[in-house]
Coordinates of C-alpha atoms and ligand atoms in Angstrom, one line a residue:
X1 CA -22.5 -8.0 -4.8
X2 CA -23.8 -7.2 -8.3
X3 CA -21.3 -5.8 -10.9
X4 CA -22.8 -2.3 -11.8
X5 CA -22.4 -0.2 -14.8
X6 CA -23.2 2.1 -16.5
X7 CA -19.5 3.6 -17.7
X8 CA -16.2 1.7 -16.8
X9 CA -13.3 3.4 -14.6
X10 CA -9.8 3.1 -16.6
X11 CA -5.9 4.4 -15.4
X12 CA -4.7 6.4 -18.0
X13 CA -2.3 7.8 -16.1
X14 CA 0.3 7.1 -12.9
X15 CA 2.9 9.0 -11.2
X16 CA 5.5 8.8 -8.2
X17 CA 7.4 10.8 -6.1
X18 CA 10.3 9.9 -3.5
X19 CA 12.1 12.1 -1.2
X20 CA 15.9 12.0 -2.2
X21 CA 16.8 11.3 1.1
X22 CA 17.7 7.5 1.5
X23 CA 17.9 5.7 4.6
X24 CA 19.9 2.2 4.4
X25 CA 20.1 -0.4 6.9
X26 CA 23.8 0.2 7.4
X27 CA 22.8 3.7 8.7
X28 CA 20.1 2.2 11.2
X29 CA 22.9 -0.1 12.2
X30 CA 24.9 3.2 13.6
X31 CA 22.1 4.0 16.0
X32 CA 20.3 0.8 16.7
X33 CA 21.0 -2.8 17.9
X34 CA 20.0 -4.1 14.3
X35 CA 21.8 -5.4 11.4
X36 CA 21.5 -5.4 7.6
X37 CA 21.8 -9.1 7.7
X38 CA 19.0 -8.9 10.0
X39 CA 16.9 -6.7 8.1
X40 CA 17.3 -7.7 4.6
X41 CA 16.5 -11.4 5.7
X42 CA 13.8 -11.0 7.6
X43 CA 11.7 -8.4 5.7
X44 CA 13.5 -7.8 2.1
X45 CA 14.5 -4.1 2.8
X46 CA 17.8 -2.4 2.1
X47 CA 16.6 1.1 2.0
X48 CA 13.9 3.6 2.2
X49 CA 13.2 7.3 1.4
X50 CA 13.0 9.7 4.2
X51 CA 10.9 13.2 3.9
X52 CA 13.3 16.5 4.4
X53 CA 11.9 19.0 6.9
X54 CA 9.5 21.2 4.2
X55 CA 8.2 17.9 2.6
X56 CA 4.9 16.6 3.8
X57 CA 2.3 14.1 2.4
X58 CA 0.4 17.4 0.4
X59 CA 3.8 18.1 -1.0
X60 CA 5.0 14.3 -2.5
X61 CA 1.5 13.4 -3.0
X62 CA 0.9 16.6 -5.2
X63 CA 4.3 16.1 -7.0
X64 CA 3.0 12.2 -7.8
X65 CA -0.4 13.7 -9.0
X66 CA 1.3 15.9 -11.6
X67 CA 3.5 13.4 -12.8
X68 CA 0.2 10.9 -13.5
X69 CA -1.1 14.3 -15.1
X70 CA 1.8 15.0 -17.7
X71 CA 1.9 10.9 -18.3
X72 CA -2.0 11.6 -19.2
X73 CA -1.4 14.8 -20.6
X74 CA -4.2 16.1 -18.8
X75 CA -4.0 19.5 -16.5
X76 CA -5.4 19.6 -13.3
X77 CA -8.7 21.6 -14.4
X78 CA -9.9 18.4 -15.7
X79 CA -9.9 16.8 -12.3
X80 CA -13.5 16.2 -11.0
X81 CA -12.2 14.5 -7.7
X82 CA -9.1 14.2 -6.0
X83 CA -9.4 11.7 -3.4
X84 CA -6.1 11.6 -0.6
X85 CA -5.3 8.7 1.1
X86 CA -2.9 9.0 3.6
X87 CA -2.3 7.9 7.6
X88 CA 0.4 10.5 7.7
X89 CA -1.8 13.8 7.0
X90 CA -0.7 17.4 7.1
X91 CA -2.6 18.6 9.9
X92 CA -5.6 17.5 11.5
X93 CA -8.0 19.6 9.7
X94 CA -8.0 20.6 6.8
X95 CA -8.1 17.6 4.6
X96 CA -4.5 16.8 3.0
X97 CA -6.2 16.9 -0.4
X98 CA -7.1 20.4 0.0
X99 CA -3.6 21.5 0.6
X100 CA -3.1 19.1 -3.0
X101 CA -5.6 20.5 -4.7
X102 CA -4.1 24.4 -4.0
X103 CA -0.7 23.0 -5.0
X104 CA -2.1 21.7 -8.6
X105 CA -4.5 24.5 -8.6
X106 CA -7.0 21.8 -9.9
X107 CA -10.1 24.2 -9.4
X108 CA -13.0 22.4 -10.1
X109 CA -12.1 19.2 -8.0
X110 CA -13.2 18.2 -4.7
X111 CA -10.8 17.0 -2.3
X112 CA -11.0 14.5 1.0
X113 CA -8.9 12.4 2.4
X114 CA -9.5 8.4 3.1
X115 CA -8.1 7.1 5.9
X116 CA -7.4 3.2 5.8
X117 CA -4.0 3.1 6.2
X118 CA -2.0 0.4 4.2
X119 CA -5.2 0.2 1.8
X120 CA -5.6 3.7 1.6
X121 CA -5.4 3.3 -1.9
X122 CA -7.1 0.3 -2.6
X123 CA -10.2 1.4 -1.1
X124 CA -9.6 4.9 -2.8
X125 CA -9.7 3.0 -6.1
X126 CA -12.4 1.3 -5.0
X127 CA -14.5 4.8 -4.1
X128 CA -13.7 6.4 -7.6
X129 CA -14.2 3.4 -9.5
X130 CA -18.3 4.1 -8.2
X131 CA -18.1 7.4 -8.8
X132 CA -17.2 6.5 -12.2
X133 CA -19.2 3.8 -13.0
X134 CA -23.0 5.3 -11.6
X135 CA -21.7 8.5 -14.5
X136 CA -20.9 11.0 -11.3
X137 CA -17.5 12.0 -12.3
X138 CA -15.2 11.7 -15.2
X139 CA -11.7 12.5 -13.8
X140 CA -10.9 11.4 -10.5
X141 CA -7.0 11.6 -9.5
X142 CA -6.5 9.1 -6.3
X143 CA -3.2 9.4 -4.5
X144 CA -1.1 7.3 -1.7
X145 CA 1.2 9.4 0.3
X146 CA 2.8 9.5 3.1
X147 CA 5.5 11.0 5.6
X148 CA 5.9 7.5 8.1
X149 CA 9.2 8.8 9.4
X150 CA 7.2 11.3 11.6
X151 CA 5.7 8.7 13.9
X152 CA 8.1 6.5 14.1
X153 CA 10.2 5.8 17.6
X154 CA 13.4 5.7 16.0
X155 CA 14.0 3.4 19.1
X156 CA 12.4 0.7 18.2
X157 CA 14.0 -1.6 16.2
X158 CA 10.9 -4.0 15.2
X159 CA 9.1 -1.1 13.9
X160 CA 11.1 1.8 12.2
X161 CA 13.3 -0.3 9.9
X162 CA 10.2 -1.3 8.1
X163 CA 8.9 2.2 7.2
X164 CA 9.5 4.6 4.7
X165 CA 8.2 8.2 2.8
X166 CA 7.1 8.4 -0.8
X167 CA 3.7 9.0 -2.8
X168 CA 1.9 7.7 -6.1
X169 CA -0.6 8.3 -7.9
X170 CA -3.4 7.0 -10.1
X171 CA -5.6 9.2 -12.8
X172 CA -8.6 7.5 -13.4
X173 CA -11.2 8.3 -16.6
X174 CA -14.8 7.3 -17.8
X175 CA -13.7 5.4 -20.5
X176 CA -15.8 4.3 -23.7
X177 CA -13.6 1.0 -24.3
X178 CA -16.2 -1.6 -22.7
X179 CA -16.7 -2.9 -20.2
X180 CA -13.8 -5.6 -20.1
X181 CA -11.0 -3.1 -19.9
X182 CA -9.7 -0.7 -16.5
X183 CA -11.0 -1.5 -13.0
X184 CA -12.6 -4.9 -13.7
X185 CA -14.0 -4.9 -9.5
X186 CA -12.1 -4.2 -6.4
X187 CA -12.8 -5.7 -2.7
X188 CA -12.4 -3.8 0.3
X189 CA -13.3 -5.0 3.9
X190 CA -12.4 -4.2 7.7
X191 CA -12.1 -6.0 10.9
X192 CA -12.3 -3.3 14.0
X193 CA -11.5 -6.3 16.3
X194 CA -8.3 -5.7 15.6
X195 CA -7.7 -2.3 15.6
X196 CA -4.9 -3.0 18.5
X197 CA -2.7 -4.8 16.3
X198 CA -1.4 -1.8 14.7
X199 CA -2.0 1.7 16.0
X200 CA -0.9 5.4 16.5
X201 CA -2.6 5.4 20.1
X202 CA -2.4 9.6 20.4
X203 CA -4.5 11.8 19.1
X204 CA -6.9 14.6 19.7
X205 CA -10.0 12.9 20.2
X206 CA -8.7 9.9 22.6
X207 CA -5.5 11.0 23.9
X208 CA -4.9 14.9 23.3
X209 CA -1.7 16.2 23.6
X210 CA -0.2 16.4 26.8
X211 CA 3.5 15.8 28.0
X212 CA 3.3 12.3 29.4
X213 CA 1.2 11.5 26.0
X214 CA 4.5 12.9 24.0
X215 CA 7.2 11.1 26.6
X216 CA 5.4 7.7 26.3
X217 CA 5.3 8.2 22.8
X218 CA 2.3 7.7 21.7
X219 CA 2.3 9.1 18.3
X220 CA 4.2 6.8 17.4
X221 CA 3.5 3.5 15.6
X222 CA 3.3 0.4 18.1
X223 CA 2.5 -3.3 15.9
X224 CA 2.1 -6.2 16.5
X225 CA 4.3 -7.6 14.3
X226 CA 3.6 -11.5 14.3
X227 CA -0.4 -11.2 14.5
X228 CA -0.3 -8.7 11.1
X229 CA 2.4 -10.6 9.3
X230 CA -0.3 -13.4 9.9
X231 CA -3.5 -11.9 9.3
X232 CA -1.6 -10.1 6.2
X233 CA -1.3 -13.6 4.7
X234 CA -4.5 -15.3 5.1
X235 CA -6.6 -11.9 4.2
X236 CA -4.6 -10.7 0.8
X237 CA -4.6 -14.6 -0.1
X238 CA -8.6 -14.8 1.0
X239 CA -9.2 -11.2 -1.1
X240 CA -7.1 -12.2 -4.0
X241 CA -9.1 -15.7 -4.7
X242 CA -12.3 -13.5 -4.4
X243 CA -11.6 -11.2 -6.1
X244 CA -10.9 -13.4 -9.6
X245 CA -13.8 -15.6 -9.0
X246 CA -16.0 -12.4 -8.9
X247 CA -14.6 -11.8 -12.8
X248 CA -14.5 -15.3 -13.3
X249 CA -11.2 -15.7 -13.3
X250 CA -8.4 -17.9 -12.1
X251 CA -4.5 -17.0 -10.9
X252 CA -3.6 -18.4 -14.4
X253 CA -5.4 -15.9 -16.0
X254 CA -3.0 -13.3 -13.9
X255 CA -0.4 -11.7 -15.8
X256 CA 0.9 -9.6 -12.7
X257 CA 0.4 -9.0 -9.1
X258 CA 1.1 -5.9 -7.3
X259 CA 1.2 -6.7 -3.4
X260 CA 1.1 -4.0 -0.9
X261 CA 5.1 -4.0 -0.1
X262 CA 5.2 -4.7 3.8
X263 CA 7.4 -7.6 3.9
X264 CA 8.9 -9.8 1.3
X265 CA 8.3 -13.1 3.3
X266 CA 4.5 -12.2 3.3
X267 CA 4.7 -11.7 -0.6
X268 CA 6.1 -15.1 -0.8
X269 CA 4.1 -16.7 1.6
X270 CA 0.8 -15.3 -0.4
X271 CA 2.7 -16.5 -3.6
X272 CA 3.0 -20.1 -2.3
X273 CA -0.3 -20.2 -1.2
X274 CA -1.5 -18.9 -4.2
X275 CA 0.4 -21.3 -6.4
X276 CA 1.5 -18.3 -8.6
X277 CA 4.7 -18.1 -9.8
X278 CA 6.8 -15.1 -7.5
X279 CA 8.3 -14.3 -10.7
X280 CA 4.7 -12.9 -11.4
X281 CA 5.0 -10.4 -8.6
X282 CA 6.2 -7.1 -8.5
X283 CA 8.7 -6.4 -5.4
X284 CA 10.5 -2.9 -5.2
X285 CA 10.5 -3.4 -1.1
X286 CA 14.1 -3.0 -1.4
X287 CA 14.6 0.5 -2.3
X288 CA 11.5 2.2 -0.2
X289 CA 10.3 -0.1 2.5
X290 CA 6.5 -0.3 3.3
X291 CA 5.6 2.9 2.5
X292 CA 2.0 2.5 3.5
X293 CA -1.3 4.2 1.4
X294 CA 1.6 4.8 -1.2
X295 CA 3.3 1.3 -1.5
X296 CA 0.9 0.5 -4.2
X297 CA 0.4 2.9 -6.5
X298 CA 4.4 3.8 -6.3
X299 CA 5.1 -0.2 -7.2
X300 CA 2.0 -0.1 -10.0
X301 CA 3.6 2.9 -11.5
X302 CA 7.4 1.5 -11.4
X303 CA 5.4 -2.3 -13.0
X304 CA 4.2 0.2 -15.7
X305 CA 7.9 2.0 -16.7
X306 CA 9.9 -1.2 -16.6
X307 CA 7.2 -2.9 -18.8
X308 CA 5.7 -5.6 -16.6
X309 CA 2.6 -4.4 -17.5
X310 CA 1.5 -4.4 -21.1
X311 CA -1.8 -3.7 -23.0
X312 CA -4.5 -6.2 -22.5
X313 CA -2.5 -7.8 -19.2
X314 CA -4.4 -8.5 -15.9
X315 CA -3.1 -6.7 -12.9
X316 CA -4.3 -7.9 -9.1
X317 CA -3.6 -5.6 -6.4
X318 CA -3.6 -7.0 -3.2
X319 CA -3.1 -5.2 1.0
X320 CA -3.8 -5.2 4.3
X321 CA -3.1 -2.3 6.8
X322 CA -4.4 -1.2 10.2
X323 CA -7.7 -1.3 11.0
X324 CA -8.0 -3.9 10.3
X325 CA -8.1 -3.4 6.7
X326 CA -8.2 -5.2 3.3
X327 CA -8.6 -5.2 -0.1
X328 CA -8.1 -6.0 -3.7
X329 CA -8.9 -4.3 -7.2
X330 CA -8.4 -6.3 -10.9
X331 CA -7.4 -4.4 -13.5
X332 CA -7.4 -4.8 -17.3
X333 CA -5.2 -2.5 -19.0
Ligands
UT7_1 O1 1.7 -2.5 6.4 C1 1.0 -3.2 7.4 C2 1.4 -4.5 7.4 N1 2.6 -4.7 8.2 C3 3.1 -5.9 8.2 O2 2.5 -6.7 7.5 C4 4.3 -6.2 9.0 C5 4.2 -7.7 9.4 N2 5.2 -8.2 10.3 C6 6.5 -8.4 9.9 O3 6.9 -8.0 8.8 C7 7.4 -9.1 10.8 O4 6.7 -9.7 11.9 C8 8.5 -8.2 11.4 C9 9.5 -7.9 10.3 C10 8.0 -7.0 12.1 C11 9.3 -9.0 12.5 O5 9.8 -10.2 11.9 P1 9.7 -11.6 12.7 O6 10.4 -12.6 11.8 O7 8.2 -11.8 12.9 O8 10.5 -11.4 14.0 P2 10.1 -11.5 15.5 O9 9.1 -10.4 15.9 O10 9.6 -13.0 15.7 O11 11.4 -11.3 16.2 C12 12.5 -12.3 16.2 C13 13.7 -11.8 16.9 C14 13.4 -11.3 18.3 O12 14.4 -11.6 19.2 P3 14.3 -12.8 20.2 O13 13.1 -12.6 21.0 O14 14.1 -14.1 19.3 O15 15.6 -12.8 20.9 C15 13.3 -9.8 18.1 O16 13.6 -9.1 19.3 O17 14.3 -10.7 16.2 C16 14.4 -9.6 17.1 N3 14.3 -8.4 16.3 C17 15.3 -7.8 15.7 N4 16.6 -8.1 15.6 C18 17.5 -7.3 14.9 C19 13.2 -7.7 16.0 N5 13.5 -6.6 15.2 C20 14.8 -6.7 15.0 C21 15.7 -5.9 14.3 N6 17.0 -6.2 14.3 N7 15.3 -4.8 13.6

């Protein structure tokens, strides 16, 4: 991998956007054989957000893209690219970001979505960090959202506790700083060996839609909880180390780490393993769950506000999702 450049990719902006709706464990206690004991023990959650019937992923992604916009004080004209990552899309076709780039009215962009899953946004990042960098595009806005409470089985206690609805979002710039500030390198990889470890099995092209499809419930989420729980910590661990060595850095030079937010005990474990301090990363599981492409970019933005992130610091982000899928991105701010 040789480092490119010829202009460097920078976040000058971030936004989120939650559904008011909150979920907690003592509600999924009323319907499920669960507890909150249970829950917060074994995976860090109390709560998550949960999408009302007009929201969608266009609709809390777009709201998370204007909020990056006011904190750049940009307007969405200035958007070259906006680049959607979401397993939760509106429809099947068109592409979420179309229906985001109407809402913003951000004319001159181009919109897709990426589909990766949990490192929807990592491997986002990574896509507009080239455009960037090779001078195609100045403004790219890339966004995490999603709307998990629509394919979940609500019963099935090992997999709908974990889950929850939000969307953030990152505005990234050419900037003229150097080249040892903003997206320093990010690493993305995939392993389709193990795309049955976590999977929405229905769907046009394999299953289309048909009553025993819909009784089974196959649009709904089925994991393999143990096997990605596993694979989560040897893969963000394996991606993290790279990922410094590649800027020639160590985990001392780290001032925080943003993990994708699936389940405390997995950020610990990677902490441990790491031999960085968990004091040095950010955990907002608590209040929103895993909420998948968006669990990053909403935790980045909330490091940000409460001032865990400060000029000059180093940021690692770290996932996995389905797909396999993996990544990391450093960051210089
Ligand atoms: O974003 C993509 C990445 N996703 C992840 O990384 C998720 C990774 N996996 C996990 O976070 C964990 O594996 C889970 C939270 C899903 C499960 O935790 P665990 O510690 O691996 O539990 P387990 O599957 O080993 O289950 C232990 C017990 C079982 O009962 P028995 O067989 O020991 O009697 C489960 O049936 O806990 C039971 N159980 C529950 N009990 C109460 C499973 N879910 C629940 C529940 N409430 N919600």
């Amino acid at each position: 991998m040789n480092k490119p450049s010829l202009y460097q990719a920078e976040i000058v902006g971030t936004g989120i956007y939650l559904p008011e709706k909150v979920l907690t464990n003592a509600d999924l206690e009323k319907s499920l054989d669960t507890s909150d004991e249970w829950i917060f023990t074994r995976t860090g959650i109390q709560e998550r957000r949960i999408a009302q019937k007009d929201e969608s992923s266009s609709t809390l992604g777009a709201h998370a893209a204007r909020n990056a916009l006011i904190q750049a004080g940009m307007t969405p004209e200035e958007l070259d690219l906006i680049i959607m990552c979401t397993s939760t899309p509106d429809v099947l076709y068109p592409s979420t970001a179309c229906f985001v780039q109407k809402i913003l009215a951000a004319s001159k962009a181009a919109a897709y979505d990426i589909s990766a899953v949990c490192s929807g946004f990592v491997f986002g990042l990574s896509i507009a960090e080239q455009y960037i960098k090779c001078g195609r595009y100045e403004n790219i806005m890339v966004i995490g959202a999603e709307v998990n409470s629509r394919i979940m089985d609500w019963t099935d206690r090992t997999t709908c506790i974990l889950f929850g609805d939000g969307a953030g979002a990152a505005l990234l710039k050419r900037t003229e700083r150097g080249e040892t500030v903003g997206i320093l390198s990010t690493h993305i990889y995939s392993d389709g060996n193990y795309t049955d470890t976590l999977m929405v099995p229905g769907g046009i092209g394999r299953e289309p839609v048909n009553h025993e499809a819909v009784d089974s419930k196959m649009y709904c989420l089925k994991m393999s909880g143990q096997s990605t729980f596993k694979m989560a910590v040897k893969r963000m661990t394996e991606v993290s180390r790279e990922c410094l060595a590649f800027n020639g850095l160590s985990t001392e030079d780290v001032d925080l780490v943003v993990p994708h937010q699936a389940n405390r005990r997995i950020i610990e474990t990677i902490a441990g393993k790491l031999e960085v301090s968990i004091d040095k990363f950010f955990i907002n599981i608590h209040k929103y769950g895993n909420t998948s492409a968006a669990s990053i970019p909403i935790a980045l933005h909330e490091a940000r506000e409460s001032g865990k992130i400060q000029p000059g610091n180093l940021c690692l982000l770290t996932v996995l999702g389905a797909g396999l899928t993996w990544g990391a991105a450093a960051i210089r701010w």
